[in-house]
PDB file of C-alpha atoms and ligand atoms in Angstrom:
ATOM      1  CA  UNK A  94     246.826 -89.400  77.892  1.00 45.00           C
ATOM      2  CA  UNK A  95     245.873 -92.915  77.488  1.00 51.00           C
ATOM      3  CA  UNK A  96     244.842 -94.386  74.388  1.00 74.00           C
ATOM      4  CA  UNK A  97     241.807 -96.437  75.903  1.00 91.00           C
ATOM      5  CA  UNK A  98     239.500 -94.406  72.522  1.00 97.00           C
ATOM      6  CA  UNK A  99     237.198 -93.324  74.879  1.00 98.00           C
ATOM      7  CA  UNK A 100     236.485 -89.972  73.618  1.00 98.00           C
ATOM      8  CA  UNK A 101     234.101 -88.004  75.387  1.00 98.00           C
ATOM      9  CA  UNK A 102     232.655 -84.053  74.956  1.00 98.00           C
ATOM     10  CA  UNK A 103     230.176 -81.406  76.375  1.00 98.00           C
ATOM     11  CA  UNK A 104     229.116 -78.806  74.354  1.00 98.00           C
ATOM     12  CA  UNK A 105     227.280 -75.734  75.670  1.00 97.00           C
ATOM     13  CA  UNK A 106     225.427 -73.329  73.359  1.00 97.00           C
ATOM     14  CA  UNK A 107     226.539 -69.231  74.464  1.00 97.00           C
ATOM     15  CA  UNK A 108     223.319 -68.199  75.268  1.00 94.00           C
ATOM     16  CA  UNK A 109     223.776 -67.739  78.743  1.00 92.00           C
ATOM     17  CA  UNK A 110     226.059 -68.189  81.685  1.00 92.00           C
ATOM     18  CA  UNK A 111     227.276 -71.756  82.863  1.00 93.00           C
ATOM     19  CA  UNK A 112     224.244 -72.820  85.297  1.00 90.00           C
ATOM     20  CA  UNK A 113     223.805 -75.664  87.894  1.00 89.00           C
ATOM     21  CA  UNK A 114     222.379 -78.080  85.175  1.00 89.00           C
ATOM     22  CA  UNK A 115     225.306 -77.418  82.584  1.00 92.00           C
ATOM     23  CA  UNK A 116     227.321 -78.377  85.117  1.00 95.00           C
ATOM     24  CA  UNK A 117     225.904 -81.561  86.188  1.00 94.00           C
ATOM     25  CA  UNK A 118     226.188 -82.218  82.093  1.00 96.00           C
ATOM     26  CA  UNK A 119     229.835 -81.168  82.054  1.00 98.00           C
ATOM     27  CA  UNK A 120     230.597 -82.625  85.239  1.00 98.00           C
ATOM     28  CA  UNK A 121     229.284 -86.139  84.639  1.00 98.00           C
ATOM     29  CA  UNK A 122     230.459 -86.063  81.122  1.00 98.00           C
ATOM     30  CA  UNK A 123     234.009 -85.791  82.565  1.00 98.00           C
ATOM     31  CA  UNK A 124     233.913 -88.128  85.395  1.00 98.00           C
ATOM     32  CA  UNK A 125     232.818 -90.920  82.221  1.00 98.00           C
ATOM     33  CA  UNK A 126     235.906 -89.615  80.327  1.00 98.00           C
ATOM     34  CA  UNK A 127     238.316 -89.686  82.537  1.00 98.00           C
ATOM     35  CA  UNK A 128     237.473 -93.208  84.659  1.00 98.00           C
ATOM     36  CA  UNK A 129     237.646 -94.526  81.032  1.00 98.00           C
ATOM     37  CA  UNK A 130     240.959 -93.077  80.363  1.00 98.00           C
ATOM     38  CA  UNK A 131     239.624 -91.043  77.622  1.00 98.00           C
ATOM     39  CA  UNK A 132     239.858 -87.825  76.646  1.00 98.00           C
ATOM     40  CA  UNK A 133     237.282 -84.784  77.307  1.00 98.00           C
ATOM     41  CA  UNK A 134     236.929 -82.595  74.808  1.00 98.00           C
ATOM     42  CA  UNK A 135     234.547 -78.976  74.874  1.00 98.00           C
ATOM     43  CA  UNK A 136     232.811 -77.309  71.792  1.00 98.00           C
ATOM     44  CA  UNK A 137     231.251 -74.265  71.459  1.00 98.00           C
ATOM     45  CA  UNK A 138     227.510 -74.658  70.341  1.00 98.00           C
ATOM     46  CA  UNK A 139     226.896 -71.398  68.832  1.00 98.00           C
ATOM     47  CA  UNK A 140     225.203 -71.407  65.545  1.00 96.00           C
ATOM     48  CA  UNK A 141     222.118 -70.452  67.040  1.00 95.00           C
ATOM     49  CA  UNK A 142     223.529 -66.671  66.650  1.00 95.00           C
ATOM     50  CA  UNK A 143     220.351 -65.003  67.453  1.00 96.00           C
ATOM     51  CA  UNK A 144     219.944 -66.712  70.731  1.00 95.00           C
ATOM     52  CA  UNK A 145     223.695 -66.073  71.589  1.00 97.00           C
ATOM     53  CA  UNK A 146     224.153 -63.805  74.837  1.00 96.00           C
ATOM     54  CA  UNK A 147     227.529 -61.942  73.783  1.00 97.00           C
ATOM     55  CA  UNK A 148     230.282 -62.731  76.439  1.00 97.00           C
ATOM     56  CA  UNK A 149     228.929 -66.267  77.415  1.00 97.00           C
ATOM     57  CA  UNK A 150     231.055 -68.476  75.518  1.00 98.00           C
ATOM     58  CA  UNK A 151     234.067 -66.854  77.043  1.00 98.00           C
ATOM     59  CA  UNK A 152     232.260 -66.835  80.179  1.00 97.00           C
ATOM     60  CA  UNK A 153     231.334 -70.689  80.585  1.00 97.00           C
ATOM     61  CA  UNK A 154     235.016 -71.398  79.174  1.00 98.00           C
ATOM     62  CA  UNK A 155     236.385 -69.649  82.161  1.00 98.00           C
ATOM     63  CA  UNK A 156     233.635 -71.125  83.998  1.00 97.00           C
ATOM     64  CA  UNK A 157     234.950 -74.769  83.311  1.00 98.00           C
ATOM     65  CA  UNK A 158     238.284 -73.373  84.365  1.00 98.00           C
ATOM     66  CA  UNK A 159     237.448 -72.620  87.345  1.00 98.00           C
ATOM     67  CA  UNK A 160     235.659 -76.178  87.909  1.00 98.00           C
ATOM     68  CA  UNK A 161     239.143 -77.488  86.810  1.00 98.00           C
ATOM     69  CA  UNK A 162     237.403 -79.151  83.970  1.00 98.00           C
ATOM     70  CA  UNK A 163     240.058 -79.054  81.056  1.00 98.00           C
ATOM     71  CA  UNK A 164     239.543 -80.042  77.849  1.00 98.00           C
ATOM     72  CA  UNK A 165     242.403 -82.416  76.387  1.00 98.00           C
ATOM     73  CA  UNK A 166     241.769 -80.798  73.123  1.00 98.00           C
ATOM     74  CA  UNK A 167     241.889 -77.136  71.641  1.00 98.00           C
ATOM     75  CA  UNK A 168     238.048 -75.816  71.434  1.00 98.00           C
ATOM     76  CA  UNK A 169     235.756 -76.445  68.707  1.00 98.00           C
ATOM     77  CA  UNK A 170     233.072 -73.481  67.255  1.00 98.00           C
ATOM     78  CA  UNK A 171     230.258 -74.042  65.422  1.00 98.00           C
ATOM     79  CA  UNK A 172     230.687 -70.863  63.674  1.00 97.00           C
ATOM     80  CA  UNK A 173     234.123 -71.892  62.262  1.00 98.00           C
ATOM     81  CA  UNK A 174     232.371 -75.150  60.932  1.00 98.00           C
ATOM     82  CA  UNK A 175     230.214 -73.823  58.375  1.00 98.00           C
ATOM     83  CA  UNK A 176     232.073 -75.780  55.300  1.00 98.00           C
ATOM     84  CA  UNK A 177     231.732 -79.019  57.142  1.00 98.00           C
ATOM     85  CA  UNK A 178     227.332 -78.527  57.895  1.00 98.00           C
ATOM     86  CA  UNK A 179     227.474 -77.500  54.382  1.00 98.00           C
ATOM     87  CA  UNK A 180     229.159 -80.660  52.721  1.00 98.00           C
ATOM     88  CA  UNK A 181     226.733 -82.880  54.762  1.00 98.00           C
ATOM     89  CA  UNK A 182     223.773 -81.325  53.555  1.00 98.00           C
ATOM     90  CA  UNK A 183     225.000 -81.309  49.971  1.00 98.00           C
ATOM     91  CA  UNK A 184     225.615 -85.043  50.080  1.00 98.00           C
ATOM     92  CA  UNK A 185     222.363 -85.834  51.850  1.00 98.00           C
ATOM     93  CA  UNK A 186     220.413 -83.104  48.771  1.00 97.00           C
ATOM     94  CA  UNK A 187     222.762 -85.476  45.870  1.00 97.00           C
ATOM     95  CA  UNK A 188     221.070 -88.558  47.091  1.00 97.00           C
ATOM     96  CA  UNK A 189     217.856 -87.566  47.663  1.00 95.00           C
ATOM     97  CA  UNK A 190     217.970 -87.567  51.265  1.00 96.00           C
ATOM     98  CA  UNK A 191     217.491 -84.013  52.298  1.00 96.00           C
ATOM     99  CA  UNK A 192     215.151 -81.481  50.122  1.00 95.00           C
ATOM    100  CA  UNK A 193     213.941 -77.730  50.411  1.00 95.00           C
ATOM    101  CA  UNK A 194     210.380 -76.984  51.783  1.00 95.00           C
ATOM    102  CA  UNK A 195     208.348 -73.979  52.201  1.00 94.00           C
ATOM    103  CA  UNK A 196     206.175 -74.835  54.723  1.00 92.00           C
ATOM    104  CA  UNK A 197     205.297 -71.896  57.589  1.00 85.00           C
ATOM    105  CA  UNK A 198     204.628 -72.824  60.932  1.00 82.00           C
ATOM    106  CA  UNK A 199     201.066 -72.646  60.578  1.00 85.00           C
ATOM    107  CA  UNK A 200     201.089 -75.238  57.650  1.00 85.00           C
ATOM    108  CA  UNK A 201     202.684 -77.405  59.956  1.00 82.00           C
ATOM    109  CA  UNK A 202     199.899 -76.993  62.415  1.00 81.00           C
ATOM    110  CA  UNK A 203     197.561 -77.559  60.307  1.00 81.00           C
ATOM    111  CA  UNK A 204     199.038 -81.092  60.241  1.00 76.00           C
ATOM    112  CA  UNK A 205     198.875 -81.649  63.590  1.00 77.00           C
ATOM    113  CA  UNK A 206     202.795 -80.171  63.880  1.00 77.00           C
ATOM    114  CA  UNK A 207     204.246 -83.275  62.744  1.00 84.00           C
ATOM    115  CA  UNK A 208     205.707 -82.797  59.005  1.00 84.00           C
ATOM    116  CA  UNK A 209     205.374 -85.491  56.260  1.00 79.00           C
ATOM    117  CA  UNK A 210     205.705 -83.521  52.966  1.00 81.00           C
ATOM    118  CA  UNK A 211     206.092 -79.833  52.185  1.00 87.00           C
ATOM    119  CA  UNK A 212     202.681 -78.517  51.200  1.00 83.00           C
ATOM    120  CA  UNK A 213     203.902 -75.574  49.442  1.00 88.00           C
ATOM    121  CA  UNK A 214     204.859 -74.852  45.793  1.00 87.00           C
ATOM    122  CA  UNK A 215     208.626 -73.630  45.799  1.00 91.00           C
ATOM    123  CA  UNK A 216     208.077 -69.723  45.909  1.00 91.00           C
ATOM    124  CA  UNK A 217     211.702 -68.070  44.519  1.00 92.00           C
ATOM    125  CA  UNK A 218     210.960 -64.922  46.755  1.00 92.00           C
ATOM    126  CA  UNK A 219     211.736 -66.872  49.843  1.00 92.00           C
ATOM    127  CA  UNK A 220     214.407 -68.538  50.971  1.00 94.00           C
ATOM    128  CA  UNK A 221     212.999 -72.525  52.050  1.00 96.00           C
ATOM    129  CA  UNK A 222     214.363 -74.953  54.814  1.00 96.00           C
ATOM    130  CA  UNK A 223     215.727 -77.864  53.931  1.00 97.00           C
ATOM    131  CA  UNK A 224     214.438 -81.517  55.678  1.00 96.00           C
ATOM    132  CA  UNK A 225     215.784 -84.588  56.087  1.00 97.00           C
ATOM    133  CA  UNK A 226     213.463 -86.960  54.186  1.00 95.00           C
ATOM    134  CA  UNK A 227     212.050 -89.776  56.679  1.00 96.00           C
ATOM    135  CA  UNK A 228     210.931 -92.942  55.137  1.00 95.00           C
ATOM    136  CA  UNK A 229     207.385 -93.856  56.331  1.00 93.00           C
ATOM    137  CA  UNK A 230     207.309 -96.173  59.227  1.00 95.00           C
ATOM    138  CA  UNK A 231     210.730 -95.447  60.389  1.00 97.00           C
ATOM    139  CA  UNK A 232     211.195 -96.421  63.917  1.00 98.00           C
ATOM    140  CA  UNK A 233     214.783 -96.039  65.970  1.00 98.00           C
ATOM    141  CA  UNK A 234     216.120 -98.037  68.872  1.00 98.00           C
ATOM    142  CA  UNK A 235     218.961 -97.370  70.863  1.00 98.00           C
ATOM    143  CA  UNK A 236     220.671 -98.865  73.982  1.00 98.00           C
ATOM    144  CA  UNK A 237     220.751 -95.654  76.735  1.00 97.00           C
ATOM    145  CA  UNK A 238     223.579 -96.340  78.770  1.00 97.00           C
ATOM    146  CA  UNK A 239     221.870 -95.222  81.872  1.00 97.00           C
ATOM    147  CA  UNK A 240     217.931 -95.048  80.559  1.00 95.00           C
ATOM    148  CA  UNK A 241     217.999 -98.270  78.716  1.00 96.00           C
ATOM    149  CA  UNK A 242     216.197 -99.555  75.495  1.00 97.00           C
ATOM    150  CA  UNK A 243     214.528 -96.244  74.165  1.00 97.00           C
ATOM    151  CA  UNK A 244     212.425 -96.511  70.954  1.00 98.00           C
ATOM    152  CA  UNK A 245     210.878 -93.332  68.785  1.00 98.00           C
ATOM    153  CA  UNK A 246     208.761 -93.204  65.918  1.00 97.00           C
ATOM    154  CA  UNK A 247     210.653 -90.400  63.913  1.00 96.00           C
ATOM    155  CA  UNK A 248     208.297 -90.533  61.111  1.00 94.00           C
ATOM    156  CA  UNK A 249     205.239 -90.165  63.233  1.00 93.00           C
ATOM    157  CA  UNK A 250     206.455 -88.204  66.053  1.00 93.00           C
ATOM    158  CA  UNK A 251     208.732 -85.940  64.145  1.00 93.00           C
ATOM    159  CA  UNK A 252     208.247 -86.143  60.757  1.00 93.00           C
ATOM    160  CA  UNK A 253     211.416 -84.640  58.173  1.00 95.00           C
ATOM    161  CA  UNK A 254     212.845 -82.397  60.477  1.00 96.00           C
ATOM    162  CA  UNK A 255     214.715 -79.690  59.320  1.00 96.00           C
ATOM    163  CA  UNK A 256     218.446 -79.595  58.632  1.00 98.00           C
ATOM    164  CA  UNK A 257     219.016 -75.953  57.627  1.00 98.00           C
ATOM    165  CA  UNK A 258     216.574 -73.126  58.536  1.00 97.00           C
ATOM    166  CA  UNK A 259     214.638 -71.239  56.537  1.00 95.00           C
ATOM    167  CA  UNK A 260     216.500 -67.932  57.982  1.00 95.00           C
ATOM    168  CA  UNK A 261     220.061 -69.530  56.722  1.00 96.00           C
ATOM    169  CA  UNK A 262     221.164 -70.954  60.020  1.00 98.00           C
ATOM    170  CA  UNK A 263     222.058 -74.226  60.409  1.00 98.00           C
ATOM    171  CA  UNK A 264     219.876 -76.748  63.154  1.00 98.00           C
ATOM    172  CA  UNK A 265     221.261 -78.310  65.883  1.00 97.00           C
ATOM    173  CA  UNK A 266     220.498 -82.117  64.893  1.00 98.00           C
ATOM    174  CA  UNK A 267     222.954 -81.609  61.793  1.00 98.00           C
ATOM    175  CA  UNK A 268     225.485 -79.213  63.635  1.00 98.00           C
ATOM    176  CA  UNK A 269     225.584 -81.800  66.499  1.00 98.00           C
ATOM    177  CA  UNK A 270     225.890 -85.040  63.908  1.00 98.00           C
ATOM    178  CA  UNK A 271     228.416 -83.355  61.614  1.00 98.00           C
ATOM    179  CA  UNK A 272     230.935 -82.213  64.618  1.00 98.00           C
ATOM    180  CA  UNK A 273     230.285 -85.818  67.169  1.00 98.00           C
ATOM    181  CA  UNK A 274     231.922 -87.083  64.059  1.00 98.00           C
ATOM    182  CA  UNK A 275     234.740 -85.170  62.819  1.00 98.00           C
ATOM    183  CA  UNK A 276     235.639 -84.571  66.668  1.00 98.00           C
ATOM    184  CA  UNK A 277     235.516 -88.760  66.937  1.00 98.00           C
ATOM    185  CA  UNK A 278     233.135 -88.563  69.706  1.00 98.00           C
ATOM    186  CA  UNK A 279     232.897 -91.820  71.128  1.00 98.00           C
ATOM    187  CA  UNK A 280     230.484 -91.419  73.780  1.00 98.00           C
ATOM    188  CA  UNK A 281     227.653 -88.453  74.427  1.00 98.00           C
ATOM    189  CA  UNK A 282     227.197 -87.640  78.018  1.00 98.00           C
ATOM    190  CA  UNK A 283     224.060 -84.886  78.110  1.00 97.00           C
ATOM    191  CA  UNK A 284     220.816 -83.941  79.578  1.00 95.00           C
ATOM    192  CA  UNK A 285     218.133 -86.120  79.290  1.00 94.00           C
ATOM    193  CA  UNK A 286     216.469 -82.858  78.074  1.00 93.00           C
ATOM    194  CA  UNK A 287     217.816 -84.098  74.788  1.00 96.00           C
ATOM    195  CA  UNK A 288     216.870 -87.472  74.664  1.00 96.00           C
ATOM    196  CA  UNK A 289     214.300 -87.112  72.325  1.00 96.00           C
ATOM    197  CA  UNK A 290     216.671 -86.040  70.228  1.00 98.00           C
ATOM    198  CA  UNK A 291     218.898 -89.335  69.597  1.00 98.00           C
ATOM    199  CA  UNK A 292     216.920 -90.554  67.524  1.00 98.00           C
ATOM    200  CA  UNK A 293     217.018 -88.055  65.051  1.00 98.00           C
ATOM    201  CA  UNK A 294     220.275 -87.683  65.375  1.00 98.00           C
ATOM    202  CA  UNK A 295     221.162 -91.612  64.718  1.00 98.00           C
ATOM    203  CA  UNK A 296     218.642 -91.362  61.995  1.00 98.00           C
ATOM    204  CA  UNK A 297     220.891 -88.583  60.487  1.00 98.00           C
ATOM    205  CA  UNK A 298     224.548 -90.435  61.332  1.00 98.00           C
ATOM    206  CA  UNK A 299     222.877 -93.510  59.388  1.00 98.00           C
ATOM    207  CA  UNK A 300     222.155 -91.352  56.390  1.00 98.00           C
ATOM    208  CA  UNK A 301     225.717 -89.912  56.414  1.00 98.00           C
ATOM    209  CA  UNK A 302     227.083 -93.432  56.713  1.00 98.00           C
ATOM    210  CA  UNK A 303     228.662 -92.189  60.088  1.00 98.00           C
ATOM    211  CA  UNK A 304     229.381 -93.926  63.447  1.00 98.00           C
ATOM    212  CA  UNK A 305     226.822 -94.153  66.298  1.00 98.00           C
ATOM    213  CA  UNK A 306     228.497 -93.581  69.656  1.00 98.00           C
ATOM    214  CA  UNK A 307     227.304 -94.759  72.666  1.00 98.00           C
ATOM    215  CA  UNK A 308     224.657 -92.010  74.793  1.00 98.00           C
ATOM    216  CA  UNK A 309     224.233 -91.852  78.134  1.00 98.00           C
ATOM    217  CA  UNK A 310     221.807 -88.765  79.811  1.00 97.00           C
ATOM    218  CA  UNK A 311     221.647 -87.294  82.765  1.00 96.00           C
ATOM    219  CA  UNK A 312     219.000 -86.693  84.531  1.00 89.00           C
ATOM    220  CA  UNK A 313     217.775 -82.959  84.306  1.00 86.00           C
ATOM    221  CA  UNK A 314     217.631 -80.567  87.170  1.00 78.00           C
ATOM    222  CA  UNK A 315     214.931 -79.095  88.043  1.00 78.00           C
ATOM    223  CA  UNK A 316     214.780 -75.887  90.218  1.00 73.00           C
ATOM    224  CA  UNK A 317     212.848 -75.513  93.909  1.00 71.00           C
ATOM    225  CA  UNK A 318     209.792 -75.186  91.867  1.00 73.00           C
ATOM    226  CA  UNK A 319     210.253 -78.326  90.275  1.00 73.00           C
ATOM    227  CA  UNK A 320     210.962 -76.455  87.046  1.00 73.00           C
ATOM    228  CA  UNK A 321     213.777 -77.406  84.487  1.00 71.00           C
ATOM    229  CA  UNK A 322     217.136 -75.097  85.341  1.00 64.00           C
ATOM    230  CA  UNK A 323     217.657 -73.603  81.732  1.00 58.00           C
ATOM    231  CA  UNK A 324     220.632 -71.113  81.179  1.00 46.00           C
ATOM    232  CA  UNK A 325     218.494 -69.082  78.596  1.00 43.00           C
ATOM    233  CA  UNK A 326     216.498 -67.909  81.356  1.00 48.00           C
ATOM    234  CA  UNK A 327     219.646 -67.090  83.419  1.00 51.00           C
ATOM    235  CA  UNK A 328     218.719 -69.627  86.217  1.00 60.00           C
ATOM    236  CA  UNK A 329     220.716 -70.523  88.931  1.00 68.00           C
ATOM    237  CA  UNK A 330     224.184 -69.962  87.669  1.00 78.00           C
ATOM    238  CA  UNK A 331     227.020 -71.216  88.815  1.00 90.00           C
ATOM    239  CA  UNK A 332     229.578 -69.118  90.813  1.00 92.00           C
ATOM    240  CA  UNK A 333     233.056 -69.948  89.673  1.00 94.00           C
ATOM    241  CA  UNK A 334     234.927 -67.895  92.219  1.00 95.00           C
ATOM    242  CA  UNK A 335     233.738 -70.356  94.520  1.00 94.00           C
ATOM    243  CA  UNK A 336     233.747 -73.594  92.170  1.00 95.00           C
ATOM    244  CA  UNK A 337     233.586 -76.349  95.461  1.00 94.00           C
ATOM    245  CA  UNK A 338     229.994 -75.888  96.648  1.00 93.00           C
ATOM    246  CA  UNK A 339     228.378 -75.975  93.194  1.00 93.00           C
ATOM    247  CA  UNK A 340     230.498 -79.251  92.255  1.00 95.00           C
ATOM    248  CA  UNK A 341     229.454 -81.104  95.654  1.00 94.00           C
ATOM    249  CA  UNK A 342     225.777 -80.194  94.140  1.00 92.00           C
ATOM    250  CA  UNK A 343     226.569 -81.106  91.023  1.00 94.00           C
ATOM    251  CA  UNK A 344     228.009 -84.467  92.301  1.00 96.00           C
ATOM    252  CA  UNK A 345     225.621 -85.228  94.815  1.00 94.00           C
ATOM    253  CA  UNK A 346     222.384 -83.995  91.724  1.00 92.00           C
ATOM    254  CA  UNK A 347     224.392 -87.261  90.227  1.00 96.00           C
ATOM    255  CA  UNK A 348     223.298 -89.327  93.123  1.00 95.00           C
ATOM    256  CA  UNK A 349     226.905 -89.850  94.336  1.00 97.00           C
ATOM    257  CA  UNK A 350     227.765 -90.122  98.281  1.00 96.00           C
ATOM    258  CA  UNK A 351     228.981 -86.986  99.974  1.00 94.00           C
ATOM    259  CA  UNK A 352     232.403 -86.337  99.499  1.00 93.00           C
ATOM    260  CA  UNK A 353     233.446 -83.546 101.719  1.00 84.00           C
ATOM    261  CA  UNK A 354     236.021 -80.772 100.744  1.00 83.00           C
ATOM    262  CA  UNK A 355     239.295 -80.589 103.006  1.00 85.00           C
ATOM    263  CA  UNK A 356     240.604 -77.213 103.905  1.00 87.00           C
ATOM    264  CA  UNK A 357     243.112 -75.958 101.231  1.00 89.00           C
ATOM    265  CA  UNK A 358     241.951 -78.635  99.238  1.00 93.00           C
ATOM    266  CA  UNK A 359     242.482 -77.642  95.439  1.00 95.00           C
ATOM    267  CA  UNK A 360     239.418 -78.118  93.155  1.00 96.00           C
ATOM    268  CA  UNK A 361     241.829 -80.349  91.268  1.00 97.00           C
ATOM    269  CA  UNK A 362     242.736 -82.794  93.987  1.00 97.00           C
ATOM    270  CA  UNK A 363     238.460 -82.678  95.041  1.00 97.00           C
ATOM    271  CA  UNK A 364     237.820 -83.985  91.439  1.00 98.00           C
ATOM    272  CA  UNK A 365     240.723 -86.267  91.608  1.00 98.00           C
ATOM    273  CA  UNK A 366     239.324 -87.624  94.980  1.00 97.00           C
ATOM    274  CA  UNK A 367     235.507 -87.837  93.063  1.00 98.00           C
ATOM    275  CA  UNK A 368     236.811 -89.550  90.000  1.00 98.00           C
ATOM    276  CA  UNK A 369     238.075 -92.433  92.566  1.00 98.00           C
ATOM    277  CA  UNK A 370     234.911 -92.407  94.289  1.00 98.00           C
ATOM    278  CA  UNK A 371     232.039 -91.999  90.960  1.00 98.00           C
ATOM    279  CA  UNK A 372     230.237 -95.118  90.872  1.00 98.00           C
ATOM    280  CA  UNK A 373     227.838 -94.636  87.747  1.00 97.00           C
ATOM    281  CA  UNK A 374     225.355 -96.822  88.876  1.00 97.00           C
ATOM    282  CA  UNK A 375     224.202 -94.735  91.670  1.00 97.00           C
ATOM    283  CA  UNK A 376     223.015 -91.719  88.749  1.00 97.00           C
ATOM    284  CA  UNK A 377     219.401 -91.419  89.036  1.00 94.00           C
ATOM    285  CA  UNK A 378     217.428 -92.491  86.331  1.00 89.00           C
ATOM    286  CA  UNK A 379     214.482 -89.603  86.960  1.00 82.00           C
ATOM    287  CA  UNK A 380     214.934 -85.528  87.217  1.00 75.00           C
ATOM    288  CA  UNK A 381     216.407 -84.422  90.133  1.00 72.00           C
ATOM    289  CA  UNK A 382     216.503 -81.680  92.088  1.00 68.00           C
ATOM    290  CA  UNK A 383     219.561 -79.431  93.561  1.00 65.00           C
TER     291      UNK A 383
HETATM  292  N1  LIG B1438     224.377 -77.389  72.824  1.00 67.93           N
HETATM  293  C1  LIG B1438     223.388 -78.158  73.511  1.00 67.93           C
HETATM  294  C2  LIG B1438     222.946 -77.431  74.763  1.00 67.93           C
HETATM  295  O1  LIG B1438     223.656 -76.585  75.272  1.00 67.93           O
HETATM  296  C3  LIG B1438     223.898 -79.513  73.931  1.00 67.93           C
HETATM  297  C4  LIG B1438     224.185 -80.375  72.784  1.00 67.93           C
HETATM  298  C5  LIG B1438     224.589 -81.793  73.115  1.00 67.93           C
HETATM  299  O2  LIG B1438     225.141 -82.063  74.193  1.00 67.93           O
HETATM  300  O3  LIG B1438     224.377 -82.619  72.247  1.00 67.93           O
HETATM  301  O4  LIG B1438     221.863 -77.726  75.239  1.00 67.93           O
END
C-alpha cells in the first residue's frame, strides 16, 4: 500500500443481507480510498444485537468478496469493542459531559421529542440511559465533501442524545465515534441517510478531544416506488454470484458513465477499469434511483 493517510471504511450493521444501497455505500467508499491511495478498511456494526439477523455479517462479508471489495485491514466488531465504548463514556461521565436519565419515551414527547434535561428523579429499580450533555445554543458546521456547508442545531433539533441505552446496549453515535478513531478513519464515505447524524457525531469527537475526518455522503437509493432501499426490510439485495450487474448499478446510481463489462472480464480488472474512470464530481447530489 501507499502511505498517502488516506484511510477510508464502510461499516454495515448485520441486520440483513448486503442490498443495492449498501453497495453503492461500499462501492463509492472504495473508489475514494483507493484513487487516494489509501487504504479501505470494513467493520462490523453489530451492537444493535436485537436487530441483528443471525448469518448476515458473514453473509455481507462474503458479499464484499464477491464484489472484489477487500479490506486492507483484518475486520473490526463492535461486539469485541465493548472496553473501548466503555472508557469513552466514563471519561465523558468524569467531566461532566455525559449523565444518566430516566426519561421514557413518552416524557420525551411530552417535550415535543427533543430532550433538554431528564425530567425524572433517578429511580434505583431501573436501569437509566446515559446522554451526552448539549450546551444550550450549540450549533455545528461542517464542510460535506459532496453536499457542502451543512449546519444543525443539536441542541434544538436533538437535544442530549443518548450514548448508552437504557436496555445496556451501546448507541450508534458513540460506537461509530469511538471506532472512526481508534481505526484512524480519515475520511467517512456513507449514505446521506446519515447525514443528520454528523453533527452529533462531531459534537461527540469534540468532547473526546478526537479528530474530525472529512465526510462525504452518498446519495440514497430509493426503490421503483421512490422509497428508501433499507436492508432491514430485506429490499433488493444484492446477488453476489453474479457481482457485475449490481456493480454497473451501483456505479452508474453514482452518476458515473457506463462502463461496459468485457467477456471473461474478472470483477477485479472491471473495478480496476472503474477506479481509472470515477470522476467524483459527476455523484449526484439528490436521491437516486436504481
Ligand atoms: N452501520 C451503519 C449502517 O449500516 C453505517 C454507519 C456509518 O457508516 O457510519 O447504516
Amino acid at each position: 500500500m501507499t502511505g498517502s493517510g488516506y484511510r477510508g471504511r464502510f461499516a454495515p450493521s448485520p441486520t440483513g443481507d448486503l442490498h443495492a444501497g449498501s453497495l453503492l455505500a461500499a462501492l463509492g467508499s472504495w473508489l475514494f480510498a483507493r484513487r487516494a491511495g489509501g487504504r479501505w478498511l470494513v467493520r462490523v456494526e453489530d451492537v444493535d444485537t436485537p436487530r441483528e439477523v443471525p448469518g448476515a455479517a458473514a453473509r455481507q462479508l462474503h458479499a464484499l468478496r464477491a464484489f472484489g471489495l477487500h479490506a486492507d485491514e483484518p475486520i473490526v466488531r463492535q461486539s469485541a469493542r465493548h472496553a473501548a465504548y466503555r472508557a469513552a463514556l466514563e471519561d465523558l461521565a468524569d467531566r461532566g459531559l455525559a449523565f444518566p436519565c430516566w426519561c421514557s419515551r413518552a416524557d420525551l414527547a411530552a417535550t415535543g421529542g427533543v430532550h433538554r434535561a431528564c425530567v425524572r428523579a433517578p429511580d434505583p429499580d431501573r436501569a437509566p440511559a446515559v446522554r451526552l450533555r448539549v450546551a444550550d445554543g450549540t450549533r455545528v458546521r461542517f464542510d460535506d465533501d459532496l453536499l457542502g456547508a451543512q449546519v444543525q442545531d443539536v441542541d434544538a433539533d436533538v437535544g442530549d442524545f443518548v450514548l448508552y441505552r437504557a436496555d445496556g446496549l451501546w448507541a450508534y453515535q458513540l460506537a461509530v465515534v469511538v471506532d472512526d478513531a481508534d481505526q484512524g478513519v480519515t475520511h467517512v464515505v456513507r449514505g446521506a441517510d446519515l447525514l443528520d447524524s454528523t453533527p452529533r457525531q462531531i459534537l461527540l469527537q469534540r468532547a473526546l478531544g478526537l479528530p474530525t475526518p472529512g465526510y462525504a455522503h452518498l446519495p440514497v437509493v430509493l426503490d421503483d416506488e421512490g422509497r428508501k432501499l433499507s436492508k432491514s426490510l430485506a429490499s433488493n439485495p444484492v446477488d453476489p454470484a453474479n457481482p457485475l450487474p449490481a456493480l454497473q448499478r451501483a456505479w452508474a446510481a453514482l452518476g458515473q458513465a457506463a462502463l461496459q463489462h468485457f467477456e471473461d472480464e474478472t470483477v477485479s480488472a472491471w473495478l480496476g477499469r472503474a477506479l481509472a474512470a470515477f470522476d467524483p464530481t459527476k455523484i449526484p447530489r439528490t436521491a437516486t434511483q436504481l
